Coordinates of N, CA and C in Angstrom, one line a residue:
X1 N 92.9 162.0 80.1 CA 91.9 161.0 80.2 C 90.7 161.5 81.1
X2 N 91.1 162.4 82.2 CA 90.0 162.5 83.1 C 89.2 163.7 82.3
X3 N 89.6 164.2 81.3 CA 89.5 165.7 80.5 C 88.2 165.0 79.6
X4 N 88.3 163.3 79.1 CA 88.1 163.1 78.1 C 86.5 162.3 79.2
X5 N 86.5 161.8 79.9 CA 85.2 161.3 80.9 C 84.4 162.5 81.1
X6 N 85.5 163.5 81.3 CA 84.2 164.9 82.0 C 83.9 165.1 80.5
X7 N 83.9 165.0 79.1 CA 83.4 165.7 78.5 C 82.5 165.2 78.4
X8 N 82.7 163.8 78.4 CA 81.5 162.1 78.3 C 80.4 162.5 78.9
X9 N 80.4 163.4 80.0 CA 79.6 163.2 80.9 C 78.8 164.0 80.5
X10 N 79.5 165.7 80.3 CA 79.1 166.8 80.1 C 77.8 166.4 78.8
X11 N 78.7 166.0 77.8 CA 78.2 166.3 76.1 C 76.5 165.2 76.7
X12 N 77.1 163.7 77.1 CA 75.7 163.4 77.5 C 74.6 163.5 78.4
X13 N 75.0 164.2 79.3 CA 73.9 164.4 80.6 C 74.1 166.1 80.5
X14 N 74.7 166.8 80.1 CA 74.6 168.5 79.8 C 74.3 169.0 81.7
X15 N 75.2 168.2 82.5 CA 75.2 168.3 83.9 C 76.5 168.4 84.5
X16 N 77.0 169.5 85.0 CA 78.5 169.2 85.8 C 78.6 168.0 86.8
X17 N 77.4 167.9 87.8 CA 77.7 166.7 88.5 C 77.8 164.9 87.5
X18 N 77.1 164.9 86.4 CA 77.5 163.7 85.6 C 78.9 163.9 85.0
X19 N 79.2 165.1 84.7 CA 80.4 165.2 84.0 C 81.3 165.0 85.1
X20 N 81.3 165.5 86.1 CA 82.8 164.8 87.4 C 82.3 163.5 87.6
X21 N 81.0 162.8 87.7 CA 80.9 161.8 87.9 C 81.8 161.1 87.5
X22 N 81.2 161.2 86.0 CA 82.2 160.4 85.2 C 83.5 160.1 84.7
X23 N 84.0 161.9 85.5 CA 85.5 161.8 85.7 C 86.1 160.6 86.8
X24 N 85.5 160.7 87.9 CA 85.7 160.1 89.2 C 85.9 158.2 88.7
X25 N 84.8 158.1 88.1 CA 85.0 156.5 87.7 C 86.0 155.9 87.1
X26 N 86.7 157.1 86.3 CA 87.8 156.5 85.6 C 88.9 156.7 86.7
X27 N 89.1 157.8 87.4 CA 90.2 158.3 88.0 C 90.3 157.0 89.7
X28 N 88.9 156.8 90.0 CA 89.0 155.3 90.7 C 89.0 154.0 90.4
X29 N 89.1 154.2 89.2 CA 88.9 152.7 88.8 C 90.0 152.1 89.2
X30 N 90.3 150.6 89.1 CA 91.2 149.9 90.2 C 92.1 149.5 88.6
X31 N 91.9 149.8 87.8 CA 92.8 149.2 86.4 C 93.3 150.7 85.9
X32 N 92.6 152.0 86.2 CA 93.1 152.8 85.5 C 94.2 152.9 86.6
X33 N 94.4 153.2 88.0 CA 95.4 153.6 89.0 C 96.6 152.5 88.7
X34 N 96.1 151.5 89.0 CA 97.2 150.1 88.4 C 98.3 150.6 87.3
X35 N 97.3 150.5 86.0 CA 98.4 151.3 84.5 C 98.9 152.8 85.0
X36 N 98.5 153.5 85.6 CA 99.0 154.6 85.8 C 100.2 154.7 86.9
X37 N 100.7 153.8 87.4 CA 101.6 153.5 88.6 C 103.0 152.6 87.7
X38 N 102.5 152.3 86.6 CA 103.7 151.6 85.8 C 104.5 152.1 84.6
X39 N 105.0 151.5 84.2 CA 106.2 152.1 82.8 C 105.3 151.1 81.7
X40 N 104.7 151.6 81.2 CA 103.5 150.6 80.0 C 103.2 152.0 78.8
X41 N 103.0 151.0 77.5 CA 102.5 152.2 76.6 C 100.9 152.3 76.4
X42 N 100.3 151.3 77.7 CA 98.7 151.5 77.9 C 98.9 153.1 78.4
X43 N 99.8 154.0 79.0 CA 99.3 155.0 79.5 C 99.4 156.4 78.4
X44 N 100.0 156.2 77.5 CA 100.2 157.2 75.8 C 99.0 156.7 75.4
X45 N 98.7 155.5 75.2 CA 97.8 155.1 74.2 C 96.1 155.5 74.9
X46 N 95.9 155.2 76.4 CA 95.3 156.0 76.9 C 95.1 157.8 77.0
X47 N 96.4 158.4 77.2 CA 96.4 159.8 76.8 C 95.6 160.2 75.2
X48 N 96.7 159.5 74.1 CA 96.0 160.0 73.1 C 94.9 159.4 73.0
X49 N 94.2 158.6 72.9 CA 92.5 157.8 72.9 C 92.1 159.0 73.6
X50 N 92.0 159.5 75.0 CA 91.5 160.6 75.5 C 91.4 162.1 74.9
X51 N 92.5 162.3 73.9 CA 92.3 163.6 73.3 C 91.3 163.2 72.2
X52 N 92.0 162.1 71.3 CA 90.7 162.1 70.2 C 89.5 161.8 70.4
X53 N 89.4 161.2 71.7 CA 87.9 160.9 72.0 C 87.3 162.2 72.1
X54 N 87.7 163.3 72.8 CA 87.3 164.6 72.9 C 87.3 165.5 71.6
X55 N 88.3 165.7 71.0 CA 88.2 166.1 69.6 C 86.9 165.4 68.8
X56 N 86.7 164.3 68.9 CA 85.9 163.7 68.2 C 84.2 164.3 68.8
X57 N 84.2 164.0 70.5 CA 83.2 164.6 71.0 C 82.5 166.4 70.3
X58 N 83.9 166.9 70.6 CA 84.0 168.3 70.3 C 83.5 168.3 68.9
X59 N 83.4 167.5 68.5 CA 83.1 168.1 66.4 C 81.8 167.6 66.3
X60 N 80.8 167.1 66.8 CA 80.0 166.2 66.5 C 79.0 167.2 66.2
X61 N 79.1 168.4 66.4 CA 78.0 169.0 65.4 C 78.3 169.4 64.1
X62 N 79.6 170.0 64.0 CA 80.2 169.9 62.7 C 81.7 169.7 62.9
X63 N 81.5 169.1 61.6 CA 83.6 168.0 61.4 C 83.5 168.7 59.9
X64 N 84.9 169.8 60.0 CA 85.4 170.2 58.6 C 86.6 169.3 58.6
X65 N 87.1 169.8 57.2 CA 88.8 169.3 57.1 C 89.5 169.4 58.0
X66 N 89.7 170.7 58.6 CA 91.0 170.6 59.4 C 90.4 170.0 60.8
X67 N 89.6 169.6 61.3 CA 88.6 168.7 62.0 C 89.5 167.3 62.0
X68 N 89.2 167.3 60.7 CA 89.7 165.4 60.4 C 90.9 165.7 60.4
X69 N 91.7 166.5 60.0 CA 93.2 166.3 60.2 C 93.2 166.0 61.5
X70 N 93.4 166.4 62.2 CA 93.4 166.8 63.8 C 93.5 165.4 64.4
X71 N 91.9 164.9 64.2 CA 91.2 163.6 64.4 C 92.1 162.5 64.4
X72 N 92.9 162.6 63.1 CA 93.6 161.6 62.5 C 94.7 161.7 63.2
X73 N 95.8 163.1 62.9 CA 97.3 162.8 63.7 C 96.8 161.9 65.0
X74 N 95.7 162.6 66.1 CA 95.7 162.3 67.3 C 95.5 160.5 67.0
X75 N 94.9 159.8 66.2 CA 94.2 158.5 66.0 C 95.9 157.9 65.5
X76 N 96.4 158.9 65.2 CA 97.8 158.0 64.2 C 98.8 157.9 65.5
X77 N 98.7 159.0 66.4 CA 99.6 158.9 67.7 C 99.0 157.7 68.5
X78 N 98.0 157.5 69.0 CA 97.6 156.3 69.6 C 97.9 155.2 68.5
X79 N 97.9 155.0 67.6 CA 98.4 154.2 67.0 C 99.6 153.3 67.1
X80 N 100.6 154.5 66.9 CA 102.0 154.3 67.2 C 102.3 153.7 68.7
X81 N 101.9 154.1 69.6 CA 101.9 154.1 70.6 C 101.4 152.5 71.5
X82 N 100.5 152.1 70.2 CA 100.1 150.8 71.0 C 98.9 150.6 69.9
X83 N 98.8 149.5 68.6 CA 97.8 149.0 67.7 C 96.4 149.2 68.2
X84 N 96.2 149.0 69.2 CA 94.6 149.2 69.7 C 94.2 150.4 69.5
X85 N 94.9 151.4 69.1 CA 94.9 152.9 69.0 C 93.4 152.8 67.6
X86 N 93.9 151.8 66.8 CA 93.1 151.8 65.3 C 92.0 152.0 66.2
X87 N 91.0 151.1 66.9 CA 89.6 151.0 67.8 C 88.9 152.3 67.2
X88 N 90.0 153.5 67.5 CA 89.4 154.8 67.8 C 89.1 155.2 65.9
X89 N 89.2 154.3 65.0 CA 88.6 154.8 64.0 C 87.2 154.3 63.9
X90 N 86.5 153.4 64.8 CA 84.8 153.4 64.1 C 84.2 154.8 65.0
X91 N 84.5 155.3 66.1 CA 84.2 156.7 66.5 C 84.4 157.4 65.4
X92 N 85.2 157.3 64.8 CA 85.6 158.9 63.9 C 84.9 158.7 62.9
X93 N 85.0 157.2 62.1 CA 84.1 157.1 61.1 C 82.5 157.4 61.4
X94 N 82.2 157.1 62.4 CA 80.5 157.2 62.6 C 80.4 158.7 63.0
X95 N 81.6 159.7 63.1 CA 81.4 160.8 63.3 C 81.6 161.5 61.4
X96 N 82.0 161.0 60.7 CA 81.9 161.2 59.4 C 80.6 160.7 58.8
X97 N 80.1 159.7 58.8 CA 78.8 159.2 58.4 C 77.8 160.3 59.3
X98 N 78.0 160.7 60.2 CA 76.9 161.2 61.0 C 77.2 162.9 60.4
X99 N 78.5 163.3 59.8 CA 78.2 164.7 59.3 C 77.7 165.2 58.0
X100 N 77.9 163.4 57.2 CA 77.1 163.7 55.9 C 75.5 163.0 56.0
X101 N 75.5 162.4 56.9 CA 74.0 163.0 56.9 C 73.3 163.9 57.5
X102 N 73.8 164.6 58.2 CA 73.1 166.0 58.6 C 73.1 166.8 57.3
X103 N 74.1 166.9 56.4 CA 74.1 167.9 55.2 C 73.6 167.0 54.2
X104 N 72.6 165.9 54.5 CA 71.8 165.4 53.4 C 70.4 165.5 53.5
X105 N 69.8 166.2 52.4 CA 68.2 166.2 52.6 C 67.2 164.8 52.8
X106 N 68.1 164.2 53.6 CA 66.7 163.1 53.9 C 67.5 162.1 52.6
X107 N 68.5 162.1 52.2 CA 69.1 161.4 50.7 C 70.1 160.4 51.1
X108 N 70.4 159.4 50.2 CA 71.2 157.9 50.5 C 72.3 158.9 50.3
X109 N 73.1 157.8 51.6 CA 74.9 158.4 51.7 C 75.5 158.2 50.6
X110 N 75.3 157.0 50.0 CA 76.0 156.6 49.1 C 75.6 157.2 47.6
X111 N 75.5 158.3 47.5 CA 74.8 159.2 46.4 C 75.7 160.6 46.7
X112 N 76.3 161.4 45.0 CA 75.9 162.5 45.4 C 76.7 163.3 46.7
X113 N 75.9 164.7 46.9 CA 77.3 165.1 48.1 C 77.6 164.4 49.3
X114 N 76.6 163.9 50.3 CA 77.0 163.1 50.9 C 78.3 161.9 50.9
X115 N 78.0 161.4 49.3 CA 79.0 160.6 49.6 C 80.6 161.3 49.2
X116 N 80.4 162.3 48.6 CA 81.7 163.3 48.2 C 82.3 163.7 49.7
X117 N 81.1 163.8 50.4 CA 81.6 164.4 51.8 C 82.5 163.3 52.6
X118 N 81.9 162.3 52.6 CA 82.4 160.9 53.5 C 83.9 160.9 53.4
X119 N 83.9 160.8 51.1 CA 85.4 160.3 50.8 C 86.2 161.5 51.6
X120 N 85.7 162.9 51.2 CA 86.6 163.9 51.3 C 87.3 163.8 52.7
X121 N 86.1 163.9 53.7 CA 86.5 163.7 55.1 C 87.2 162.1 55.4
X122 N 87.1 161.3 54.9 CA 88.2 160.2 55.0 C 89.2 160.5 54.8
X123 N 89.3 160.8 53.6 CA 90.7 161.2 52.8 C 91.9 162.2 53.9
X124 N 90.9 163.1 54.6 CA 91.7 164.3 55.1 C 92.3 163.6 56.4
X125 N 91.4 162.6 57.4 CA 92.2 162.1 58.2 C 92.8 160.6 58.2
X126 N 92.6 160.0 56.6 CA 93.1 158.7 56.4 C 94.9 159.4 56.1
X127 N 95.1 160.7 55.4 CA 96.2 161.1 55.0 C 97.1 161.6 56.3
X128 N 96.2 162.1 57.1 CA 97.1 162.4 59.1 C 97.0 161.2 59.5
X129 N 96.4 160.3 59.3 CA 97.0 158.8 60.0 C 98.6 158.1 59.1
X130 N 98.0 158.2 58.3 CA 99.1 158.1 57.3 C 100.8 159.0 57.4
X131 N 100.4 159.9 57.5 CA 101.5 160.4 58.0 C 102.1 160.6 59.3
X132 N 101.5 159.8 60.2 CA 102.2 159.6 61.4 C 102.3 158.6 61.7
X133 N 101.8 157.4 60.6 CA 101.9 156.0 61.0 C 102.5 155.4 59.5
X134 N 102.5 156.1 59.0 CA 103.1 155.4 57.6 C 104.4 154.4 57.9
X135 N 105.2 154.9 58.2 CA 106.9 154.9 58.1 C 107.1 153.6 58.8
X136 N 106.4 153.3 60.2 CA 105.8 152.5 61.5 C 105.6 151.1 60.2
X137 N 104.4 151.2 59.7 CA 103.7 150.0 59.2 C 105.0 149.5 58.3
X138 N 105.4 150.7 56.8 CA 106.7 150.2 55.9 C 107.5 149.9 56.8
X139 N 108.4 150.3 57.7 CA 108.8 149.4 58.1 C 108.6 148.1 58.8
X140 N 107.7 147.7 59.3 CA 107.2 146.3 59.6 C 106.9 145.7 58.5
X141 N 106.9 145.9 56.9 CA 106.5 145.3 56.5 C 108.1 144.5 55.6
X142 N 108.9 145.6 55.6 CA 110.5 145.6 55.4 C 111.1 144.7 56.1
X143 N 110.8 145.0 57.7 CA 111.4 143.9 58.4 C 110.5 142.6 59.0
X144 N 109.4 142.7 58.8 CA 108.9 141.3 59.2 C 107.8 140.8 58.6
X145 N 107.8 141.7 57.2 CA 106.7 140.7 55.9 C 105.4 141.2 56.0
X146 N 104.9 141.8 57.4 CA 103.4 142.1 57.5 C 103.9 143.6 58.2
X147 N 102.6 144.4 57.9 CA 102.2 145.9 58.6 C 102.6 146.0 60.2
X148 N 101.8 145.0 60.6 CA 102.2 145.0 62.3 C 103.1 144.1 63.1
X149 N 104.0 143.5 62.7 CA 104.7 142.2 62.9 C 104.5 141.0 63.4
X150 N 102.9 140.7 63.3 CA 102.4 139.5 64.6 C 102.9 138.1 64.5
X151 N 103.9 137.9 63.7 CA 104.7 136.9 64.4 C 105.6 137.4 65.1
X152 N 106.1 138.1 64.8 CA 107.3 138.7 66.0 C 106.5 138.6 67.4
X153 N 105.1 139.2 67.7 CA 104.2 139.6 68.9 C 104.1 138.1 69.3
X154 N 103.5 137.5 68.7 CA 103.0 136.1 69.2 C 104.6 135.5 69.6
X155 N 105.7 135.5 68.8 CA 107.0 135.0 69.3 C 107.5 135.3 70.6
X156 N 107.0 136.5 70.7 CA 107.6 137.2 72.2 C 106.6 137.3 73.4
X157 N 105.5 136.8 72.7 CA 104.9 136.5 74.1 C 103.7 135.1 74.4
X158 N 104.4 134.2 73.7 CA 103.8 132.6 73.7 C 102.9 132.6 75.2
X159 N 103.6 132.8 76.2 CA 103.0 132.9 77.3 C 101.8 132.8 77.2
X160 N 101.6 134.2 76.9 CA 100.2 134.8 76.9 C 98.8 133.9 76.3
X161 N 99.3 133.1 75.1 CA 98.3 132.9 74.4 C 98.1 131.4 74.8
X162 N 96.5 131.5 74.5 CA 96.1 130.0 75.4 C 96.0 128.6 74.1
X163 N 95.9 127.5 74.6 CA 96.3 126.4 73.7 C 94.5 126.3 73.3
X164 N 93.6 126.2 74.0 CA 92.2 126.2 74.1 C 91.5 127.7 74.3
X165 N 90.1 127.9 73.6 CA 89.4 128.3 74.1 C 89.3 128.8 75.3
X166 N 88.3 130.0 75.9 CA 87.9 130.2 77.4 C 86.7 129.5 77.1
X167 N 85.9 128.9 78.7 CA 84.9 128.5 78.4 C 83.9 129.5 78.3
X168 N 82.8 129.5 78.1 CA 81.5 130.5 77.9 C 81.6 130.8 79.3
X169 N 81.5 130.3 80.6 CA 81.1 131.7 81.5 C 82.4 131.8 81.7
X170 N 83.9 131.3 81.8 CA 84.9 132.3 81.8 C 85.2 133.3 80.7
X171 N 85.0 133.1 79.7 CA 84.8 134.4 78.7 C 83.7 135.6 79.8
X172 N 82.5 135.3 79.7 CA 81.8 136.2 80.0 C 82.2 137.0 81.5
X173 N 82.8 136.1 82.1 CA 83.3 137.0 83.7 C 85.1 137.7 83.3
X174 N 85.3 137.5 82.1 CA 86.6 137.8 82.3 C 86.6 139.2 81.7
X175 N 86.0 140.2 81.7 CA 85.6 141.4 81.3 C 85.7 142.3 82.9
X176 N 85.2 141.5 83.9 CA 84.9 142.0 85.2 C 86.2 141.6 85.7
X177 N 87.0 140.8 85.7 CA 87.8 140.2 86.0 C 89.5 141.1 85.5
X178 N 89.4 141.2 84.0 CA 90.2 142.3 84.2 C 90.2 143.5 84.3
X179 N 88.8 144.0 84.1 CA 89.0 145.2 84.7 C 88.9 145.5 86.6
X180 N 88.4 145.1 87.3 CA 88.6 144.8 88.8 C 89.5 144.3 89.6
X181 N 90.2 143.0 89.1 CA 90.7 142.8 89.7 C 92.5 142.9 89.1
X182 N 92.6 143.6 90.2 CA 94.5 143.9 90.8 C 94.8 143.8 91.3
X183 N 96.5 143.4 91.4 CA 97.1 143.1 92.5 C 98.7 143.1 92.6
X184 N 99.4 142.8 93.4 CA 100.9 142.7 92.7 C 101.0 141.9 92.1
X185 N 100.8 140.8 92.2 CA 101.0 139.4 91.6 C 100.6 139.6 89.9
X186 N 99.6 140.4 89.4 CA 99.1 140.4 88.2 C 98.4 141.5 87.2
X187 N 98.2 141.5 86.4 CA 96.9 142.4 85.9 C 96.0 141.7 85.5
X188 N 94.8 141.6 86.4 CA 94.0 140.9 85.7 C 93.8 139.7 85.4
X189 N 93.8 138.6 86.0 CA 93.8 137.3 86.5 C 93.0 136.4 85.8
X190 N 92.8 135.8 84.3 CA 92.2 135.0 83.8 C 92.9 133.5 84.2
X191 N 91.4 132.8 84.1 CA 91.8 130.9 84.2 C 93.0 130.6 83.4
X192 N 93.8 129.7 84.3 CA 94.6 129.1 83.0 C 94.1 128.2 82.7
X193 N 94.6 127.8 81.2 CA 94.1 127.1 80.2 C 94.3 125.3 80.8
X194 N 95.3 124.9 81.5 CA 95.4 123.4 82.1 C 93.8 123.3 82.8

């Protein structure tokens, strides 16, 4: 994770003091220390998110096949590891759209090599997500009718989910709210819904 901020920093400000910067933010942050002091699969799903964010950084001048393979296992391990892992495919896709337009003369994606390039490079890391997440989905679909089981999720954790809406400024503060505030009592402290 902190591997994956310094590159953040590096690739966008081309400065070692932005790139520790940026390490430091994550490594203080009062939610990353929190998850990293407990037994949660936020902290795998953070590890992998952190490699493929970097892999993904790492290719952005050029993404071949074994590129996208790569991309993918690491995107299919955060996967497994915890659904929100998917997130990490509009990075990859926009790192695929962004390699077939550099290898296009000024020409629509959707034409032609460009768009041969897109499928091909889909294809290479749609098939490593697939194969490290395949087996995961069939079975949820075997044992609970859907890909990801969300009635089982919502069954086991009713708690969680609110009867109402947040209002518009507690929506908008609750961004700051979970990420800031911690404590024993909680992660992250939204209104309750009464």
């Amino acid at each position: 994770l902190f591997a994956e901020a310094r590159a953040r920093g590096w690739i966008s400000f081309s400065s070692e003091p932005a790139a520790l910067l940026a390490m430091a933010g994550v490594a203080f942050s009062s939610k990353f220390l929190y998850i990293s002091n407990i037994i949660s699969n936020d902290n795998g799903v953070a590890a992998f998110s952190a490699l493929a964010i970097v892999a993904i950084l790492n290719r952005w001048r050029e993404l071949r096949p074994r590129d996208a393979l790569l991309i993918g296992l690491l995107i299919g391990c955060a996967v497994l590891t915890k659904l929100s892992g998917l997130a990490l495919l509009a990075p990859a896709g926009w790192l695929i759209l962004l390699q077939a337009r550099r290898n296009t003369a000024n020409g629509p994606l959707w034409r032609g090599p460009a768009l041969r390039q897109v499928i091909a490079l889909s294809a290479y890391l749609g098939a490593a997500l697939l194969l490290v997440t395949g087996w995961w989905f069939a079975r949820n679909i075997v044992l609970y009718g859907d890909p990801v089981g969300w009635d089982e999720v919502k069954l086991a954790n009713t708690f969680m989910f609110r009867g109402e809406p947040l209002p518009l400024g507690d929506m908008l503060m609750a961004p700051f709210m979970i990420i800031w505030t911690v404590s024993s009592l909680g992660n992250g402290i939204l209104p309750s819904a009464e």
